[in-house]
Short mmCIF file of C-alpha atoms in Angstrom, two decimals:
data_model
loop_
_atom_site.label_atom_id
_atom_site.label_comp_id
_atom_site.label_asym_id
_atom_site.label_seq_id
_atom_site.Cartn_x
_atom_site.Cartn_y
_atom_site.Cartn_z
CA MET A 8 -77.69 92.77 45.82
CA ALA A 9 -77.61 94.43 49.25
CA ALA A 10 -81.25 95.26 48.90
CA HIS A 11 -81.96 91.69 47.84
CA GLY A 12 -79.99 90.43 50.50
CA ASP A 13 -81.75 92.49 53.00
CA GLY A 14 -84.98 91.16 51.79
CA VAL A 15 -83.86 87.74 52.12
CA ARG A 16 -82.88 88.41 55.64
CA GLU A 17 -86.18 89.92 56.49
CA LYS A 18 -88.12 87.17 54.88
CA ALA A 19 -85.98 84.75 56.97
CA SER A 20 -86.75 86.81 60.20
CA ARG A 21 -90.26 86.31 59.66
CA PRO A 22 -90.58 82.67 60.72
CA SER A 23 -88.71 83.46 63.74
CA ARG A 24 -91.03 86.30 64.75
CA LEU A 25 -93.97 84.17 64.01
CA SER A 26 -92.77 81.46 66.08
CA GLU A 27 -91.96 83.98 69.03
CA ARG A 28 -95.70 85.13 68.56
CA GLU A 29 -97.06 81.53 68.72
CA SER A 30 -94.92 80.71 71.75
CA ALA A 31 -96.63 83.86 73.45
CA LEU A 32 -99.85 82.72 72.87
CA PRO A 33 -101.86 81.30 75.76
CA LYS A 34 -102.03 77.29 75.73
CA THR A 35 -104.09 76.66 78.80
CA ARG A 36 -107.21 77.86 80.50
CA GLN A 37 -105.36 79.23 83.17
CA GLU A 38 -103.06 81.47 81.09
CA ILE A 39 -106.18 82.72 79.11
CA VAL A 40 -107.65 83.90 82.47
CA ASN A 41 -104.66 85.06 84.18
CA GLY A 42 -102.28 86.01 81.43
CA PRO A 43 -99.27 84.04 80.19
CA LYS A 44 -97.17 82.24 82.66
CA VAL A 45 -94.13 83.69 84.19
CA GLU A 46 -91.28 81.63 85.33
CA ARG A 47 -91.08 81.55 89.15
CA LYS A 48 -88.05 81.33 91.25
CA GLY A 49 -87.99 79.83 94.54
CA LEU A 50 -87.53 76.32 96.48
CA VAL A 51 -90.93 74.90 95.19
CA ARG A 52 -91.34 74.92 91.23
CA ILE A 53 -94.70 73.63 90.13
CA LYS A 54 -94.92 72.11 86.65
CA SER A 55 -96.91 74.03 83.90
CA ALA A 56 -99.35 71.04 83.75
CA GLY A 57 -100.37 71.32 87.26
CA GLU A 58 -100.74 75.17 87.87
CA SER A 59 -104.07 76.24 88.82
CA GLY A 60 -103.62 79.80 88.35
CA ARG A 61 -104.99 80.48 91.86
CA CYS A 62 -104.03 80.24 95.50
CA GLY A 63 -105.64 79.12 98.86
CA ILE A 64 -109.04 77.71 99.09
CA HIS A 65 -112.17 78.75 97.09
CA PRO A 66 -114.87 76.43 98.23
CA LEU A 67 -117.17 76.55 95.17
CA GLN A 68 -114.45 75.91 92.57
CA PHE A 69 -112.93 73.03 94.81
CA CYS A 70 -116.36 71.31 95.24
CA ALA A 71 -116.85 71.82 91.22
CA ILE A 72 -113.31 70.28 90.33
CA VAL A 73 -113.89 67.43 92.79
CA TRP A 74 -117.13 66.55 91.38
CA ARG A 75 -115.91 66.65 87.97
CA SER A 76 -112.87 64.41 88.82
CA SER A 77 -110.33 63.21 86.19
CA SER A 78 -112.53 61.09 84.09
CA ARG A 79 -116.20 60.37 83.16
CA VAL A 80 -115.90 56.99 85.19
CA SER A 81 -114.47 58.70 88.31
CA LYS A 82 -117.12 61.44 87.90
CA ALA A 83 -119.66 58.77 87.82
CA VAL A 84 -118.30 57.28 90.94
CA ASN A 85 -119.17 60.64 92.87
CA ILE A 86 -122.86 59.78 92.69
CA LEU A 87 -121.93 57.32 95.58
CA TRP A 88 -121.25 60.09 98.04
CA PRO A 89 -124.51 59.91 99.76
CA PHE A 90 -123.50 56.36 100.88
CA VAL A 91 -120.89 57.97 103.01
CA PRO A 92 -122.74 59.73 105.71
CA ALA A 93 -125.31 56.65 105.58
CA ALA A 94 -122.37 54.22 106.46
CA ILE A 95 -121.13 56.60 109.30
CA ALA A 96 -124.63 56.87 110.66
CA ALA A 97 -125.42 53.07 110.32
CA HIS A 98 -122.17 52.20 112.30
CA PHE A 99 -123.31 53.97 115.35
CA ALA A 100 -126.93 53.37 115.20
CA ILE A 101 -127.43 50.09 113.65
CA HIS A 102 -125.80 47.02 115.75
CA ASP A 103 -128.24 43.80 114.58
CA HIS A 104 -127.71 43.79 110.71
CA PRO A 105 -124.05 43.36 109.86
CA VAL A 106 -124.85 43.00 106.20
CA VAL A 107 -126.43 46.22 105.83
CA ASN A 108 -123.53 47.83 107.84
CA PHE A 109 -120.95 45.85 105.74
CA THR A 110 -122.63 46.90 102.48
CA LEU A 111 -122.93 50.57 103.07
CA ALA A 112 -119.30 50.77 104.26
CA TYR A 113 -118.12 48.68 101.49
CA ILE A 114 -119.81 51.02 98.79
CA ALA A 115 -118.94 54.07 100.80
CA MET A 116 -115.40 53.49 100.59
CA VAL A 117 -115.26 53.69 96.73
CA PRO A 118 -115.93 57.33 96.54
CA CYS A 119 -113.70 58.21 99.46
CA ALA A 120 -110.64 56.30 97.79
CA ASN A 121 -111.64 57.96 94.44
CA LEU A 122 -111.00 61.27 96.09
CA ILE A 123 -107.92 60.00 97.69
CA GLY A 124 -106.72 59.02 94.09
CA PHE A 125 -107.91 62.34 92.52
CA ALA A 126 -106.20 64.39 95.15
CA GLY A 127 -103.09 62.50 94.66
CA GLN A 128 -103.05 62.66 90.95
CA GLU A 129 -103.62 66.54 90.95
CA LEU A 130 -100.70 66.83 93.43
CA ALA A 131 -98.76 64.61 91.24
CA ARG A 132 -99.13 67.05 88.15
CA LYS A 133 -97.34 69.67 90.14
CA MET A 134 -94.21 67.57 90.60
CA PRO A 135 -91.69 66.28 88.05
CA HIS A 136 -92.52 63.03 86.25
CA MET A 137 -91.09 60.26 88.54
CA LEU A 138 -91.57 61.83 91.68
CA GLY A 139 -95.31 62.49 90.97
CA VAL A 140 -96.09 58.85 89.84
CA LEU A 141 -94.31 57.61 93.08
CA THR A 142 -96.35 60.31 95.00
CA GLU A 143 -99.67 59.35 93.30
CA THR A 144 -99.06 55.60 93.87
CA THR A 145 -98.18 56.10 97.46
CA ILE A 146 -101.18 58.43 98.39
CA ALA A 147 -103.43 56.03 96.41
CA SER A 148 -101.97 53.21 98.79
CA THR A 149 -103.18 55.07 101.66
CA VAL A 150 -106.60 53.24 102.07
CA GLU A 151 -104.72 49.92 101.80
CA ILE A 152 -102.32 50.94 104.60
CA ILE A 153 -105.25 52.40 106.67
CA LEU A 154 -107.30 48.85 106.21
CA PHE A 155 -104.29 46.68 107.21
CA MET A 156 -103.57 48.68 110.33
CA ILE A 157 -107.17 48.55 111.53
CA LEU A 158 -107.26 44.73 110.70
CA LEU A 159 -103.92 44.33 112.69
CA VAL A 160 -105.65 46.22 115.89
CA ASN A 161 -108.60 43.72 115.48
CA SER A 162 -106.17 40.80 115.19
CA GLU A 163 -107.73 39.66 111.72
CA PHE A 164 -104.30 38.11 110.86
CA TYR A 165 -105.69 35.81 108.58
CA VAL A 166 -107.82 38.23 106.45
CA ILE A 167 -104.37 40.52 106.37
CA GLN A 168 -102.48 37.82 104.99
CA ALA A 169 -104.94 37.13 102.25
CA ALA A 170 -105.42 40.81 101.62
CA ILE A 171 -101.67 41.37 101.00
CA LEU A 172 -101.83 38.67 98.17
CA GLY A 173 -105.18 39.60 96.87
CA SER A 174 -104.07 43.12 96.27
CA ILE A 175 -101.18 41.96 94.47
CA LEU A 176 -103.34 39.65 92.26
CA ALA A 177 -106.13 42.44 91.62
CA ASN A 178 -103.25 44.98 90.42
CA MET A 179 -101.48 42.43 88.39
CA LEU A 180 -104.27 40.47 86.86
CA LEU A 181 -107.53 42.60 87.17
CA CYS A 182 -106.08 46.06 86.72
CA LEU A 183 -103.50 45.45 84.29
CA GLY A 184 -106.21 43.03 82.28
CA LEU A 185 -108.55 46.04 82.21
CA CYS A 186 -105.92 48.29 81.09
CA PHE A 187 -104.89 46.26 78.25
CA PHE A 188 -108.46 45.76 77.41
CA ALA A 189 -109.50 49.38 77.47
CA ALA A 190 -106.36 50.35 75.45
CA GLY A 191 -106.95 47.63 72.72
CA LEU A 192 -110.48 48.76 72.31
CA ARG A 193 -109.16 52.19 70.86
CA ARG A 194 -106.16 50.95 68.84
CA GLU A 195 -104.95 47.84 67.45
CA GLU A 196 -101.95 47.45 69.95
CA ALA A 197 -100.57 49.25 72.62
CA THR A 198 -96.61 49.41 73.12
CA PHE A 199 -94.71 50.20 76.23
CA HIS A 200 -91.24 50.68 77.26
CA ALA A 201 -88.82 47.81 78.60
CA ALA A 202 -87.92 50.16 81.44
CA VAL A 203 -91.34 49.91 83.03
CA SER A 204 -92.19 46.37 82.14
CA GLU A 205 -88.88 44.31 82.73
CA VAL A 206 -87.73 46.07 85.85
CA GLY A 207 -91.26 45.81 87.45
CA SER A 208 -91.79 42.15 86.54
CA ASN A 209 -88.51 40.96 87.67
CA LEU A 210 -88.73 42.84 90.98
CA LEU A 211 -92.28 41.46 91.34
CA LEU A 212 -90.74 37.80 90.81
CA ILE A 213 -88.10 38.50 93.48
CA ALA A 214 -90.64 39.94 96.00
CA GLY A 215 -93.09 36.98 95.48
CA LEU A 216 -90.30 34.64 96.19
CA GLY A 217 -89.31 36.47 99.20
CA LEU A 218 -92.78 36.48 100.49
CA ALA A 219 -93.19 32.74 100.01
CA ILE A 220 -89.95 31.77 101.90
CA PRO A 221 -91.81 31.66 105.47
CA THR A 222 -94.57 29.41 103.89
CA VAL A 223 -92.39 27.03 102.10
CA PHE A 224 -90.20 26.75 105.50
CA GLU A 225 -93.04 26.20 107.69
CA ARG A 226 -94.61 23.32 105.53
CA SER A 227 -91.14 21.69 105.12
CA VAL A 228 -90.35 21.63 108.71
CA ALA A 229 -93.91 20.97 109.91
CA ASN A 230 -94.18 17.96 107.78
CA SER A 231 -90.57 16.36 108.53
CA ASP A 232 -89.38 14.59 111.38
CA PHE A 233 -87.10 17.48 113.09
CA GLY A 234 -88.40 17.15 116.54
CA LEU A 235 -89.64 20.67 116.65
CA THR A 236 -92.98 21.67 118.48
CA THR A 237 -95.55 23.79 116.82
CA GLU A 238 -94.56 26.55 119.08
CA ASP A 239 -91.05 26.25 118.03
CA ILE A 240 -91.99 26.44 114.47
CA THR A 241 -94.23 29.28 114.83
CA ASP A 242 -91.50 31.24 116.36
CA ARG A 243 -89.06 30.38 113.87
CA VAL A 244 -91.66 31.55 110.94
CA LEU A 245 -92.23 34.61 112.96
CA HIS A 246 -88.48 35.41 113.09
CA ILE A 247 -88.02 34.49 109.48
CA SER A 248 -90.82 36.99 108.38
CA ARG A 249 -89.34 39.88 110.36
CA ILE A 250 -85.93 39.46 108.72
CA ILE A 251 -87.64 39.13 105.25
CA SER A 252 -89.62 42.04 106.07
CA ILE A 253 -86.54 44.28 106.92
CA LEU A 254 -84.76 42.95 103.64
CA LEU A 255 -87.80 43.88 101.40
CA LEU A 256 -88.02 47.35 102.92
CA ILE A 257 -83.95 47.75 101.91
CA ALA A 258 -84.58 46.35 98.58
CA TYR A 259 -87.71 48.94 98.09
CA GLY A 260 -85.44 51.86 99.17
CA VAL A 261 -82.82 50.77 96.71
CA PHE A 262 -85.45 50.64 93.99
CA LEU A 263 -86.46 53.98 94.68
CA PHE A 264 -82.82 55.03 94.49
CA PHE A 265 -82.49 53.44 91.22
CA GLN A 266 -85.57 55.18 89.74
CA MET A 267 -85.27 58.63 91.63
CA HIS A 268 -81.36 58.93 91.13
CA THR A 269 -79.40 56.94 88.90
CA HIS A 270 -81.77 56.09 86.08
CA HIS A 271 -84.48 58.72 86.49
CA GLY A 272 -83.76 60.19 83.02
CA ILE A 273 -84.88 56.93 81.36
CA TYR A 274 -88.33 57.33 83.18
CA ASP A 275 -88.54 60.82 82.80
CA GLU A 276 -88.14 60.26 78.78
CA VAL A 277 -90.72 57.36 78.64
CA PHE A 278 -93.22 59.48 80.68
CA GLU A 279 -92.64 62.60 78.57
CA HIS A 280 -93.46 60.63 75.48
CA ASP A 281 -96.42 59.29 77.24
CA GLU A 282 -97.94 62.86 77.83
CA GLN A 283 -97.19 63.77 73.93
CA ARG A 284 -99.26 60.89 72.84
CA ASP A 285 -102.13 61.54 75.38
CA ALA A 286 -105.48 61.39 73.36
CA ASP A 287 -107.14 63.95 75.76
CA GLY A 288 -103.82 66.04 76.73
CA HIS A 289 -105.46 69.22 75.24
CA LYS A 290 -108.50 68.80 77.40
CA ASP A 291 -106.79 67.95 80.64
CA ARG A 292 -104.30 70.97 80.24
CA ALA A 293 -107.65 73.26 79.63
CA LYS A 294 -109.31 71.77 82.80
CA ALA A 295 -109.32 73.78 86.07
CA LYS A 296 -107.06 72.34 88.75
CA LEU A 297 -106.91 72.11 92.62
CA THR A 298 -104.31 74.37 94.27
CA LEU A 299 -101.71 73.00 96.59
CA THR A 300 -103.69 73.77 99.43
CA GLU A 301 -106.82 72.42 98.20
CA CYS A 302 -104.93 69.12 97.34
CA ILE A 303 -103.78 68.99 101.12
CA LEU A 304 -107.39 69.71 102.21
CA ALA A 305 -108.92 67.00 99.91
CA LEU A 306 -106.33 64.51 101.26
CA GLY A 307 -107.08 65.23 104.86
CA VAL A 308 -110.79 64.99 104.60
CA SER A 309 -110.75 61.80 102.35
CA VAL A 310 -108.04 60.16 104.77
CA ALA A 311 -110.27 60.99 107.72
CA LEU A 312 -113.26 59.43 106.13
CA VAL A 313 -111.50 56.34 104.91
CA THR A 314 -110.51 55.69 108.56
CA LEU A 315 -114.10 56.00 109.63
CA ILE A 316 -115.34 53.89 107.14
CA ALA A 317 -112.67 51.19 107.43
CA ILE A 318 -113.40 50.79 111.13
CA SER A 319 -117.08 50.16 110.41
CA LEU A 320 -115.92 47.81 107.41
CA VAL A 321 -113.57 45.80 109.42
CA SER A 322 -115.93 45.56 112.52
CA GLU A 323 -118.56 43.47 110.69
CA ILE A 324 -116.11 41.09 108.90
CA PRO A 325 -116.46 38.48 111.89
CA ALA A 326 -120.25 38.54 111.73
CA ILE A 327 -120.26 38.21 107.80
CA VAL A 328 -117.81 35.42 108.10
CA GLU A 329 -119.59 33.56 110.85
CA GLN A 330 -123.03 34.12 109.94
CA HIS A 331 -123.35 34.60 106.28
CA HIS A 332 -120.83 31.94 105.10
CA ILE A 333 -118.54 34.11 103.44
CA SER A 334 -114.99 32.56 103.88
CA ASP A 335 -112.05 34.24 105.19
CA PRO A 336 -109.92 33.62 101.90
CA PHE A 337 -112.65 35.20 99.76
CA MET A 338 -112.91 38.18 102.10
CA GLY A 339 -109.13 38.80 102.45
CA LEU A 340 -108.34 37.60 98.77
CA ILE A 341 -110.95 39.43 96.70
CA LEU A 342 -113.56 41.57 98.60
CA VAL A 343 -111.00 43.60 100.59
CA PRO A 344 -108.48 44.12 97.73
CA LEU A 345 -111.30 45.13 95.18
CA VAL A 346 -112.42 48.35 97.45
CA GLU A 347 -108.89 49.43 98.65
CA LYS A 348 -107.41 49.55 95.06
CA ALA A 349 -110.55 51.26 93.42
CA ALA A 350 -108.82 54.59 92.96
CA GLU A 351 -105.81 53.11 91.57
CA HIS A 352 -107.67 50.88 89.07
CA LEU A 353 -109.90 53.84 87.80
CA THR A 354 -106.83 55.99 87.36
CA ALA A 355 -104.76 53.21 85.39
CA ILE A 356 -107.98 52.44 83.18
CA ASP A 357 -108.55 56.08 82.23
CA GLU A 358 -104.66 56.50 81.34
CA ALA A 359 -104.71 53.24 79.22
CA TRP A 360 -107.90 54.54 77.44
CA ASP A 361 -105.97 57.77 76.67
CA ASN A 362 -102.98 55.98 75.09
CA GLN A 363 -100.86 56.76 78.09
CA ILE A 364 -99.86 52.95 78.53
CA ASN A 365 -96.60 53.43 80.40
CA PHE A 366 -98.23 55.70 82.97
CA ALA A 367 -100.94 52.81 83.32
CA LEU A 368 -98.33 50.27 83.72
CA SER A 369 -96.38 52.19 86.37
CA HIS A 370 -99.67 52.61 88.49
CA CYS A 371 -100.16 48.70 88.05
CA ILE A 372 -97.04 47.37 88.55
CA GLY A 373 -95.63 50.28 91.13
CA ALA A 374 -98.76 49.66 93.33
CA THR A 375 -98.00 46.05 93.25
CA ILE A 376 -94.40 46.40 94.15
CA GLN A 377 -95.48 48.89 96.93
CA THR A 378 -97.71 46.27 98.44
CA ALA A 379 -95.17 43.52 98.36
CA MET A 380 -92.10 45.55 99.41
CA LEU A 381 -93.54 48.26 101.45
CA ASN A 382 -96.85 47.70 102.98
CA ALA A 383 -96.77 43.91 103.69
CA PRO A 384 -93.29 44.60 105.48
CA LEU A 385 -95.03 47.57 107.36
CA VAL A 386 -97.72 45.51 108.81
CA ILE A 387 -95.03 42.81 109.93
CA ILE A 388 -93.11 45.58 111.58
CA ALA A 389 -96.17 47.25 113.19
CA GLY A 390 -97.18 43.66 114.50
CA TRP A 391 -93.73 43.26 115.93
CA ILE A 392 -94.05 46.73 117.68
CA ARG A 393 -97.48 45.59 119.05
CA ARG A 394 -96.01 42.21 120.18
CA VAL A 395 -98.81 40.26 118.20
CA PRO A 396 -97.77 37.09 115.96
CA MET A 397 -98.16 38.63 112.66
CA ASP A 398 -96.12 36.86 109.92
CA LEU A 399 -95.88 35.92 106.39
CA ASN A 400 -96.89 32.23 106.61
CA PHE A 401 -99.57 32.22 103.92
CA GLU A 402 -101.93 29.65 102.73
CA LEU A 403 -100.41 27.38 100.35
CA PHE A 404 -103.13 28.04 97.59
CA ASP A 405 -102.67 31.73 97.96
CA ILE A 406 -98.79 31.94 97.61
CA VAL A 407 -98.88 29.24 94.68
CA MET A 408 -101.54 31.46 92.92
CA LEU A 409 -99.20 34.59 93.78
CA ILE A 410 -95.94 32.98 92.01
CA LEU A 411 -97.92 31.62 89.02
CA ALA A 412 -99.66 34.91 88.48
CA ILE A 413 -96.23 36.93 88.53
CA ILE A 414 -94.95 34.29 85.97
CA THR A 415 -97.76 34.65 83.72
CA VAL A 416 -97.75 38.58 83.74
CA GLY A 417 -93.92 38.59 83.13
CA ASN A 418 -94.67 36.48 80.06
CA VAL A 419 -97.33 38.72 78.94
CA LEU A 420 -95.08 41.85 79.30
CA ARG A 421 -92.27 40.26 77.79
CA ASP A 422 -92.71 41.34 74.15
CA GLN A 423 -93.57 45.14 75.51
CA LYS A 424 -96.87 45.35 73.38
CA SER A 425 -100.42 44.35 74.44
CA ASP A 426 -103.95 44.03 72.95
CA TYR A 427 -107.60 43.36 74.23
CA LEU A 428 -107.00 39.51 73.92
CA GLU A 429 -104.19 39.76 76.56
CA GLY A 430 -106.22 41.97 78.84
CA PHE A 431 -109.33 39.64 78.63
CA LEU A 432 -107.28 36.47 79.39
CA CYS A 433 -105.73 38.13 82.40
CA ILE A 434 -109.25 39.13 83.79
CA THR A 435 -110.20 35.44 82.99
CA VAL A 436 -107.56 34.12 85.31
CA TYR A 437 -108.41 36.50 87.99
CA VAL A 438 -112.28 35.51 87.92
CA ALA A 439 -111.06 31.93 88.17
CA ILE A 440 -108.86 32.61 91.13
CA ALA A 441 -111.78 34.33 92.63
CA ALA A 442 -114.03 31.37 92.22
CA ALA A 443 -111.65 28.95 93.82
CA ALA A 444 -111.27 31.63 96.84
CA PHE A 445 -115.00 31.71 97.29
CA TYR A 446 -115.08 27.88 97.78
CA PHE A 447 -112.08 27.73 99.92
CA PRO A 448 -112.73 26.55 103.41
CA ASN A 449 -112.06 28.79 106.40
CA PRO A 450 -108.89 27.59 108.54
CA HIS A 451 -111.17 26.44 111.42
CA GLU A 452 -112.98 24.10 109.18
CA ALA A 453 -109.73 22.16 108.13
CA GLY A 454 -109.73 18.80 109.79
CA GLY A 455 -107.84 15.44 109.80
CA GLU A 456 -104.20 16.97 109.50
CA GLU A 457 -102.56 14.89 111.66
CA ALA A 458 -103.95 11.65 109.77
CA THR A 459 -102.94 13.17 106.17
CA GLY A 460 -99.50 14.76 107.37
CA GLY A 461 -97.42 12.75 105.12
CA THR A 462 -99.42 13.08 102.11
CA THR A 463 -99.82 16.72 102.66
CA GLY A 464 -95.76 17.14 102.84
CA GLU A 465 -95.17 15.47 99.71
CA ALA A 466 -97.88 17.38 97.89
CA THR A 467 -96.29 20.55 99.14
CA ALA A 468 -92.88 19.64 98.10
CA GLU A 469 -94.07 18.72 94.50
CA VAL A 470 -96.06 22.02 94.34
CA ALA A 471 -93.24 23.98 95.68
CA GLY A 472 -91.00 22.25 93.26
CA GLU A 473 -92.95 23.08 90.20
CA VAL A 474 -93.16 26.68 91.20
CA ALA A 475 -89.58 27.07 91.80
CA THR A 476 -88.76 25.19 88.26
CA HIS A 477 -91.18 27.94 86.59
CA ALA A 478 -89.54 30.84 88.22
CA LEU A 479 -86.02 29.61 87.41
CA ARG A 480 -87.19 29.13 83.59
CA HIS A 481 -88.92 32.66 83.97
CA LEU A 482 -85.37 34.04 85.02
CA ARG A 483 -83.74 31.95 82.12
CA LEU A 484 -81.66 29.96 84.59
CA LEU A 485 -82.93 26.69 83.27
#
């Protein structure tokens, strides 16, 4: 019996020994080359998914990894790198052909933004889930912040205002629609967590209403008999915009505290689940990765190039608008946001394709929230510091499209699942808004405002009332 018991114990011990042996086997390319991973103690701990197995800078490996990028689409974008030196050279050498300069700079911005996004993604792999997503989103928005600041220096206030709302629309409708469409091509239905969708959509609605307040205030006061001069109204709108910007920054800080501290466990669990169902997870783990030093180098080079190209791009906008009949609304609402958000869109679409729909939603909604509650207020604060009249008084068309788009996306996200049809419909709405923006006249083309002031005031009140009603119904207050 004792011998039999020993045999049972010996058999029972075999699975544990086998599991120990399996756990000791190398799982990634880095472990195969450098041996099994040893737990490192210290202030900085890098996640195993982001370990490169190297340190410092290796030029050949660095170039090879950057060229391969994170997906096939991103790799295809790297073919556009020859446009970068061509755009910089054209900016200094060619002065009589704004279309050539603008086109070269516009195309050159895409690979530079792609490099920023890839370096941010590599850096995010080395961090905890929630911190990594936030870092990656923030780094990807560097292009947007640089463009906004250069536009501010050039006093392109109208283009900045349109670009703020255009960036939000591009993320909410175009990027989210492409993510849903890409996910729907590989599987019948994609499901996502309520912590990502509901919190994000509600926060977006609050931010959208906050951005709309100065516009509604200006239209209401300007078309009423309060005896205020245009200068008085402009000054009050400017003060309101600055107050709302400060409030939005505070709200964004509270949102970060919510995500990173009090409720980070929920988001970590959601993102861990997404990593487990990643269709290409085994390939990503086996890929060579950038070192921490190489990530910082890639970010420094790409930010410097983006700044140079953004200067070239922005310098040609007045000539394009005045001489080639491209309106400021179309420039700011569609063209500028498309190029500044290229990196985030490529990353989110690749994640949706690989069944990481929560990661994709976090990039779409997170980037939208960051634009509305961080980047836009920062531009207002920067204008305040520079003592220029940068405010949040948007065109009525832009702000109404924004609120309706937020409500539409909130309804799409409510059932916590998506398919390719919903994605296609979101893209269709974005294309419809782009068509309307193309035919929208420039501000200096507006005429007859004094003669039609009463009609405009009534129309504004009616539209604002409809938008407010839809917003209240979305929040289930009506």
